[in-house]
Short mmCIF file of C-alpha atoms in Angstrom, two decimals:
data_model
loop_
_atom_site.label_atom_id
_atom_site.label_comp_id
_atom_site.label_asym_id
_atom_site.label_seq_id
_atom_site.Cartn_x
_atom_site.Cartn_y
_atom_site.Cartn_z
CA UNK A 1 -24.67 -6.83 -1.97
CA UNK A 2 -23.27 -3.58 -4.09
CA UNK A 3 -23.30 -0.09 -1.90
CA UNK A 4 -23.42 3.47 -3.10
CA UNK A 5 -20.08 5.07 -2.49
CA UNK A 6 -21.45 7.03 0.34
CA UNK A 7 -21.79 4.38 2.42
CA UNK A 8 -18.46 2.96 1.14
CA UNK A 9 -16.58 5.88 2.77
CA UNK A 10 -18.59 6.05 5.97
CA UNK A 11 -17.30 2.10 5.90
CA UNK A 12 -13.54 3.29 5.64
CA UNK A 13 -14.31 5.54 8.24
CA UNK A 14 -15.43 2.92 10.32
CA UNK A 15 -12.11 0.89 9.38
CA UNK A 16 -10.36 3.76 10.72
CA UNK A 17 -11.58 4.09 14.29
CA UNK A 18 -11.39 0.69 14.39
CA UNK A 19 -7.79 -0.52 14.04
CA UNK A 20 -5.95 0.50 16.30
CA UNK A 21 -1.51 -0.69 16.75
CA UNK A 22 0.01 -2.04 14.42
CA UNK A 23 -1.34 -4.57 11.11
CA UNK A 24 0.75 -6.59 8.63
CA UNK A 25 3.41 -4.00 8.79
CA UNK A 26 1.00 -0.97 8.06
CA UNK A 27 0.01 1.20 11.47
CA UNK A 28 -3.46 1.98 12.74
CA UNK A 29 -5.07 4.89 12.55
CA UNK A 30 -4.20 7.85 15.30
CA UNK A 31 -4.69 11.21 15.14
CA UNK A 32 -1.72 13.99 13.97
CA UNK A 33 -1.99 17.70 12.78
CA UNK A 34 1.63 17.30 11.77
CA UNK A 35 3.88 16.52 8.95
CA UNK A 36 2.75 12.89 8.75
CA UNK A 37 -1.72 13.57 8.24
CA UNK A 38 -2.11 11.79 5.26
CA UNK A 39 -0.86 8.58 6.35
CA UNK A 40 1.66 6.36 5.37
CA UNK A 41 2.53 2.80 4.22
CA UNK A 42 -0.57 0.94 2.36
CA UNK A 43 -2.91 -1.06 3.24
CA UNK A 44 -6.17 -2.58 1.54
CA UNK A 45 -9.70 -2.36 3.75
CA UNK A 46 -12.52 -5.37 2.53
CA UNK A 47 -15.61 -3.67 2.52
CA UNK A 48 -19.46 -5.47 2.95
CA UNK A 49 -20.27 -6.06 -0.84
CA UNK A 50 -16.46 -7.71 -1.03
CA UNK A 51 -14.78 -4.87 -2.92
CA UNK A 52 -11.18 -4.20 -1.76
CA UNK A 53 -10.32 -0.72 -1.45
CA UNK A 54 -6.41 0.82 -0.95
CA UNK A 55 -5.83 3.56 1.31
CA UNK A 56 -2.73 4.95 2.79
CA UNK A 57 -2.27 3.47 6.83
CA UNK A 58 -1.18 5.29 9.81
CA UNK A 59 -2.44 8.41 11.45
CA UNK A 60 -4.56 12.00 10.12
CA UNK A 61 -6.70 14.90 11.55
CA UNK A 62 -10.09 15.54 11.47
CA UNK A 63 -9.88 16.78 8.38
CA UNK A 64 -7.93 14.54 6.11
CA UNK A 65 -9.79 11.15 7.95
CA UNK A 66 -12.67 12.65 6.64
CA UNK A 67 -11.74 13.52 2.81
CA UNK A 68 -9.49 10.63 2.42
CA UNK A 69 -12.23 8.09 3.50
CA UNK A 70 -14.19 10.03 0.30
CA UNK A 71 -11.66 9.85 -2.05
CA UNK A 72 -10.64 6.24 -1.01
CA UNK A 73 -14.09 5.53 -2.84
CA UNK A 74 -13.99 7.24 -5.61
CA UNK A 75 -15.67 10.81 -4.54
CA UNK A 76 -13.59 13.63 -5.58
CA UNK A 77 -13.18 16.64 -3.08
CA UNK A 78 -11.98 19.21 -4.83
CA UNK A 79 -8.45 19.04 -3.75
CA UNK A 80 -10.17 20.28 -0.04
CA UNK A 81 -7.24 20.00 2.33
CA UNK A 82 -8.21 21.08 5.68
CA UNK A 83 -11.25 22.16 7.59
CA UNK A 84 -11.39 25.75 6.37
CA UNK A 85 -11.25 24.84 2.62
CA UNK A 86 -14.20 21.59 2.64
CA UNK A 87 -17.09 23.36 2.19
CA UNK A 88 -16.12 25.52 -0.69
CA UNK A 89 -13.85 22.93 -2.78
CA UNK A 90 -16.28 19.71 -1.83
CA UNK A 91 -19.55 21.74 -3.11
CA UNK A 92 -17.86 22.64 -6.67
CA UNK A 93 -17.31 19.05 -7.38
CA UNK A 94 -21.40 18.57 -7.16
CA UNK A 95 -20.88 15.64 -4.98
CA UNK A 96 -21.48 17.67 -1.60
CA UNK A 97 -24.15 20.14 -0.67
CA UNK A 98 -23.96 22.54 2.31
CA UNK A 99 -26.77 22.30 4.91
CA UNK A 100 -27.92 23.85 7.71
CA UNK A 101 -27.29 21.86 10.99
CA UNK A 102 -31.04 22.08 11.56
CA UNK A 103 -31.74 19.38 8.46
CA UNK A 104 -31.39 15.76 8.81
CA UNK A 105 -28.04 14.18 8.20
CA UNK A 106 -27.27 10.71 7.28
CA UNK A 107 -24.62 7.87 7.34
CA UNK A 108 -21.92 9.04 4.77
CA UNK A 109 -22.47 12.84 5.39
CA UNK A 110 -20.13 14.67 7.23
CA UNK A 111 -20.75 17.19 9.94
CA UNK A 112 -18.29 20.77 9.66
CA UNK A 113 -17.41 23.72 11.61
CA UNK A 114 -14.87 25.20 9.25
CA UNK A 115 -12.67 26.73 11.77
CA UNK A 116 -11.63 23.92 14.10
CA UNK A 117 -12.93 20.38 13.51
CA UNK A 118 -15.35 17.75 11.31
CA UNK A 119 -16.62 14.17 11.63
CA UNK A 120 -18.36 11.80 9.09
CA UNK A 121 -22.18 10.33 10.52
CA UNK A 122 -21.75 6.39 10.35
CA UNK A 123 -25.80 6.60 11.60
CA UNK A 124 -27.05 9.50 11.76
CA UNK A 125 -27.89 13.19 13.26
CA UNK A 126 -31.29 11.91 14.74
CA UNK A 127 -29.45 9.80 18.04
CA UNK A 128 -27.14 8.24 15.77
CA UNK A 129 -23.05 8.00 15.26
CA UNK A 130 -20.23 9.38 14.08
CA UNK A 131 -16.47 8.81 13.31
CA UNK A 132 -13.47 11.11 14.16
CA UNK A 133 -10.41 11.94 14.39
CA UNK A 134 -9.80 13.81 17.29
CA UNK A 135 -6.60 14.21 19.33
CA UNK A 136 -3.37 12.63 20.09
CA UNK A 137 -1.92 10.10 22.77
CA UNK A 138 -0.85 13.33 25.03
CA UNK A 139 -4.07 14.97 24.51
CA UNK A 140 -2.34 17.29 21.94
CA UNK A 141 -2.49 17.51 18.12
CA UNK A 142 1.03 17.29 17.27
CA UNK A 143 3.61 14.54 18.32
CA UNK A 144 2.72 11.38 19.02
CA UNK A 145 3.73 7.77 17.99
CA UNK A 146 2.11 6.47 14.97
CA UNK A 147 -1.06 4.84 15.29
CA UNK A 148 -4.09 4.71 17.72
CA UNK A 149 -2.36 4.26 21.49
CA UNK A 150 -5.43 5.06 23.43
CA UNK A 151 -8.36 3.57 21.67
CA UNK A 152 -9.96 7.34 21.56
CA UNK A 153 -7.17 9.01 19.06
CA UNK A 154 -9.41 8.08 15.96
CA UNK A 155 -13.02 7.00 17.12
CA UNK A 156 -16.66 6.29 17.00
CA UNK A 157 -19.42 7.97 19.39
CA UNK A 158 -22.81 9.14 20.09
CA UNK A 159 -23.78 12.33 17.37
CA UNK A 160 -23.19 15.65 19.44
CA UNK A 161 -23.18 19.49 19.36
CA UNK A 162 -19.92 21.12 18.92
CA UNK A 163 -21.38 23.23 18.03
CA UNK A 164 -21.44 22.49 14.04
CA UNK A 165 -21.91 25.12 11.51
CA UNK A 166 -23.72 22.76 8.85
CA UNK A 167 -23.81 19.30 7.55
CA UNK A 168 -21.67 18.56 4.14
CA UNK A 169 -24.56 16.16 2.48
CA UNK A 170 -22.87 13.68 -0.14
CA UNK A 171 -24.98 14.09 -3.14
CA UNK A 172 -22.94 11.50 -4.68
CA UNK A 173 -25.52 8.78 -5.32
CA UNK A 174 -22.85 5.94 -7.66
CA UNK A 175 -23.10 2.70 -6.80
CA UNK A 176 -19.33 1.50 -5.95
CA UNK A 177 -17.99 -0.94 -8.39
CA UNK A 178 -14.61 -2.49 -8.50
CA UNK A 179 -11.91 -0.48 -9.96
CA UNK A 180 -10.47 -1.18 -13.87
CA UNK A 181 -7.22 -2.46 -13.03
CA UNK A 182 -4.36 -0.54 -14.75
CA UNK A 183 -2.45 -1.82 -17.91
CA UNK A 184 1.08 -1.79 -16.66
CA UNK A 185 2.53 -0.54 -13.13
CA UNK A 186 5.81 0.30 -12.25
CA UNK A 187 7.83 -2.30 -9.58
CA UNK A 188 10.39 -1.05 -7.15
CA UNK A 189 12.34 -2.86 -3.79
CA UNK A 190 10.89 -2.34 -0.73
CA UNK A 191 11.31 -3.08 3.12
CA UNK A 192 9.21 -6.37 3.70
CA UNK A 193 5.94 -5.37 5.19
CA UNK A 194 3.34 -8.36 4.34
CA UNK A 195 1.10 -6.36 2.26
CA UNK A 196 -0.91 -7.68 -0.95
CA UNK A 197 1.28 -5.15 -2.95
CA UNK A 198 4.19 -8.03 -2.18
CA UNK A 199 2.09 -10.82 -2.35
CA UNK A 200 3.05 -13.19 -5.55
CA UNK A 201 1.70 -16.33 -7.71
CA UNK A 202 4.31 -18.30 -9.61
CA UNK A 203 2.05 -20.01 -12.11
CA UNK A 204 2.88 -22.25 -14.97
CA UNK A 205 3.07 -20.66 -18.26
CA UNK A 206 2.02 -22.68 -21.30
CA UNK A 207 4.99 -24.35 -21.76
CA UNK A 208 7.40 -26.91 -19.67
CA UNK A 209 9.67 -25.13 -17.26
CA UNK A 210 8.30 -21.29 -17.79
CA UNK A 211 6.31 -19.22 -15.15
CA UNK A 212 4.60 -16.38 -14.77
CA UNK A 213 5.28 -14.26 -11.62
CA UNK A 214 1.72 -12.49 -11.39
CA UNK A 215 0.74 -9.66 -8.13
CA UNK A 216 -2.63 -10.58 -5.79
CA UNK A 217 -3.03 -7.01 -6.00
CA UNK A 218 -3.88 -6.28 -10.27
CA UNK A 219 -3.38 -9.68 -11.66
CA UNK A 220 -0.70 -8.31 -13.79
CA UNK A 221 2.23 -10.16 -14.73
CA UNK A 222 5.93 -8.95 -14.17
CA UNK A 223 7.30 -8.02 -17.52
CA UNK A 224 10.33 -6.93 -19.41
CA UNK A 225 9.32 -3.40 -20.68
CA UNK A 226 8.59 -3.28 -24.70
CA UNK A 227 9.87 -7.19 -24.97
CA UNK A 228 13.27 -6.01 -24.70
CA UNK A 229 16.27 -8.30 -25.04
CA UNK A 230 18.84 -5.91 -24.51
CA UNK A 231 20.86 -5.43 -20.81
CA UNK A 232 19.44 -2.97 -18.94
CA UNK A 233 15.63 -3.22 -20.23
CA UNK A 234 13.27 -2.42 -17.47
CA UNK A 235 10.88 -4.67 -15.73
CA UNK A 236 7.53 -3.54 -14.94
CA UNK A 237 4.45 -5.34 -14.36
CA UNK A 238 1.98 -5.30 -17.40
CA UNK A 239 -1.69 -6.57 -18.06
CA UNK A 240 -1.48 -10.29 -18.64
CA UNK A 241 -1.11 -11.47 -22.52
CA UNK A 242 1.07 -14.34 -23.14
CA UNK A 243 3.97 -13.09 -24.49
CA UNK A 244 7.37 -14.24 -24.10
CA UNK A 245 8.35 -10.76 -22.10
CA UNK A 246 5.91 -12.19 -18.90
CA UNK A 247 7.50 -15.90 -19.55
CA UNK A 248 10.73 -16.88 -16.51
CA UNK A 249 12.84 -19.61 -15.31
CA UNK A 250 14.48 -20.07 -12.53
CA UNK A 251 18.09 -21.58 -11.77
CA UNK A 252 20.42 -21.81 -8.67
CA UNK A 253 23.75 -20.87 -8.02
CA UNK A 254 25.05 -24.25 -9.74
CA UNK A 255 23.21 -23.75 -13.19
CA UNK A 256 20.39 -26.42 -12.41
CA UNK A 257 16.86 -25.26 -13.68
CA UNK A 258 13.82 -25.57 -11.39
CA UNK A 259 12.15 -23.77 -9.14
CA UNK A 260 12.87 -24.03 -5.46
CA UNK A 261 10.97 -22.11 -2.11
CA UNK A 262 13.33 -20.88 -0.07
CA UNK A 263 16.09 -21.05 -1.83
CA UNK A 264 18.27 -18.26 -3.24
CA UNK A 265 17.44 -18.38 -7.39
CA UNK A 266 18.51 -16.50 -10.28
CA UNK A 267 15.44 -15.42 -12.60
CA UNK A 268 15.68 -15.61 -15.97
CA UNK A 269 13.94 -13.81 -18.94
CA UNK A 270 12.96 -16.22 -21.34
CA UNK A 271 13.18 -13.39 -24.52
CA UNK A 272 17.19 -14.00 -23.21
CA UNK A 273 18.39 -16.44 -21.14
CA UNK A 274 22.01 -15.11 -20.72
CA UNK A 275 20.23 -11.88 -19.03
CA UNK A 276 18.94 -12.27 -15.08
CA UNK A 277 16.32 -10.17 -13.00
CA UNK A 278 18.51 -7.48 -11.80
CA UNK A 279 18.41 -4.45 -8.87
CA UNK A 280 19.75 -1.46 -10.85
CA UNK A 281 22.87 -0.86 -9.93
CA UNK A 282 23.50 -3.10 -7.12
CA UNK A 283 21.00 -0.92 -5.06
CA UNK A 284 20.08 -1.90 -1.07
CA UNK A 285 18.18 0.83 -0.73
CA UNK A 286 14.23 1.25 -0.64
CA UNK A 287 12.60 2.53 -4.32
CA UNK A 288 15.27 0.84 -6.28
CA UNK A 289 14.23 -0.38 -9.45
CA UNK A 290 14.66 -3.57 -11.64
CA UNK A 291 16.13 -4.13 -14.92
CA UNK A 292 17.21 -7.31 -16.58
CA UNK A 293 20.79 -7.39 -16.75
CA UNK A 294 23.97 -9.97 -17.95
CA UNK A 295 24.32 -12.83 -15.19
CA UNK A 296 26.65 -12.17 -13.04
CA UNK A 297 25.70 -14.05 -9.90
CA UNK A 298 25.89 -11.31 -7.63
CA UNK A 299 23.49 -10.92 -4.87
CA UNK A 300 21.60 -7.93 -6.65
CA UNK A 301 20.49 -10.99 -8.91
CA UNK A 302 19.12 -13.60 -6.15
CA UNK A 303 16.04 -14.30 -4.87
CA UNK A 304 13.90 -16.12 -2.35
CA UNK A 305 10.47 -16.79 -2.76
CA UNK A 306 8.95 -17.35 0.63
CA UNK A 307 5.57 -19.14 0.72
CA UNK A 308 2.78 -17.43 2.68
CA UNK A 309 0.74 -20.60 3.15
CA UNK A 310 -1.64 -19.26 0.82
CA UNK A 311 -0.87 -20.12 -2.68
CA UNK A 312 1.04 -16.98 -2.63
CA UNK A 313 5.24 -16.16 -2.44
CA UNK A 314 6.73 -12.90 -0.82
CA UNK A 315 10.22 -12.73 -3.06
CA UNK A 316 13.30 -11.36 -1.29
CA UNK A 317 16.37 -9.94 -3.12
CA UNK A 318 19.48 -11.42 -1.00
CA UNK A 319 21.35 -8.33 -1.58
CA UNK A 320 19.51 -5.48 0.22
CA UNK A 321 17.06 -8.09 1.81
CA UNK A 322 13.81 -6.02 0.39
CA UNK A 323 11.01 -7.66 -1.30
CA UNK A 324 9.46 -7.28 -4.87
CA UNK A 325 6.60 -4.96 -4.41
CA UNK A 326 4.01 -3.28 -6.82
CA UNK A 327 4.84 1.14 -6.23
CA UNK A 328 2.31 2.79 -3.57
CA UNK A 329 0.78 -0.88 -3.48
CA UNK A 330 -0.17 -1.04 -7.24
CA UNK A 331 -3.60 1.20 -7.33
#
């Protein structure tokens, strides 16, 4: 069953207060005033009508909870960045109106006192909910470990006084729909962490012996940039299309062709089969990129595709021990 975006972000709100440690490599949701109140890592929330939304993990404030869970959706704020800046910035865009505290609120609103703190309604003003983010582990608003460690750091509750200078009513009244998925996307290395963005299906191309190596997260295929054939062409991912530049082999350390779980493997373009899937420069470190490159059976040029047990492959580089992964989880 579709939902407007307003209830979509009252929904990622919801997701918020509710996970609380440590998931697939991504932390919960605490609460921090400091350096770190946008989050960090990725991680993908399921919401009722199915539709799979990305939003960044780990810990915020009151304040960036409450417009990230907007923009998460689709609903622009303005560029609003903290408490003192919503109200003017989120009623330009035309998706927010500012209320008195006297009218009626409802789930996907949020509730403001510009000065010191806000919360989104998940019911509403009349003896309903709300979700916030509200202090830290030590009772303080800076410091911390990452992530929810008392249950109460990001939270749900009964409506209350704060007293609140009005309500921010979203006027936004779209229907959410499922995002276009993007033409290309850049791929980098990056510390293992379980996430769709390094989830992988090896499928059989149209012909014997070739496979595409397609992401859970876009359904695009990796890709040697422009259909290049020269050492040193970058690989991206790209939109699916059947092309030679998406088609790959893979061999072992012996020269025999097949494709082997678990194994260390060498993967080959087929536009060149003398060139290999390459870190740049020998790289261990996280954000390097890939190129294709002469074989050279280094470890910057072996992989191992570990299954998941669910028709998808995490895929490893031996040499820095990072996995394939779509950049800031291919959104």
């Amino acid at each position: 069953m579709a939902i407007k975006k307003k209830d979509a972000a009252a929904e990622i709100m919801e997701h918020f207060a509710n996970l609380d440690g440590w998931h697939n490599g991504v932390p919960g949701h605490g609460y921090t005033q400091g350096g770190g109140r946008w989050g960090e890592g990725w991680e993908y929330v399921t919401l009722s009508d199915g539709t799979v939304v990305g939003v960044a993990g780990g810990d915020r404030d009151c304040s960036s909870g409450v417009i990230s869970a907007y923009q998460a959706v689709g609903i622009d704020c303005g560029g609003a960045t903290y408490t003192g800046n919503m109200s003017d910035l989120m009623c330009r865009t035309g998706n927010f109106q500012r209320t008195g505290v006297g009218d009626h609120g409802v789930r996907g609103d949020c509730v403001l006192n510009d000065l010191y703190h806000t919360a989104m309604l998940t019911g509403s003003a009349d003896g309903g909910s709300l979700a916030e983010f509200a202090i830290n582990e030590f009772g303080g608003i800076v410091g911390g470990a990452v992530g929810d460690q008392t249950g109460n750091e990001c939270r749900i509750r009964p409506y209350y006084e704060f007293p609140w200078y009005c309500f921010l009513v979203c006027v936004n009244d779209e229907w959410l729909t499922a995002p276009e998925p993007p033409a290309s996307w850049p791929v980098w290395m990056w510390v293992p962490n379980n996430t769709p963005a390094q989830r992988w299906r090896v499928l059989p191309s149209d012909e014997d012996g070739w496979f595409n190596i397609v992401s859970v997260v876009n359904d695009l295929a990796l890709d040697v940039a422009w259909g290049g054939k020269e050492p040193g062409t970058v690989v991206q991912s790209y939109r699916r299309n059947g092309t030679d530049a998406q088609k790959w082999r893979f061999e072992d350390a012996s020269g025999e062709i097949g494709y082997h779980p678990q194994k260390p493997l060498f993967i080959i373009p087929k536009l060149n089969t003398d060139l290999a899937l390459d870190v740049q420069w020998g790289s261990v470190e996280q954000g390097a990129y890939l190129h294709v490159w002469g074989k050279n059976w280094t470890n910057a040029q072996k992989w191992v595709f570990s299954d998941k047990g669910d028709s998808t492959m995490s895929i490893i580089n031996v040499g820095g021990d990072k996995a394939l992964d779509m950049q800031y989880g291919g959104k």
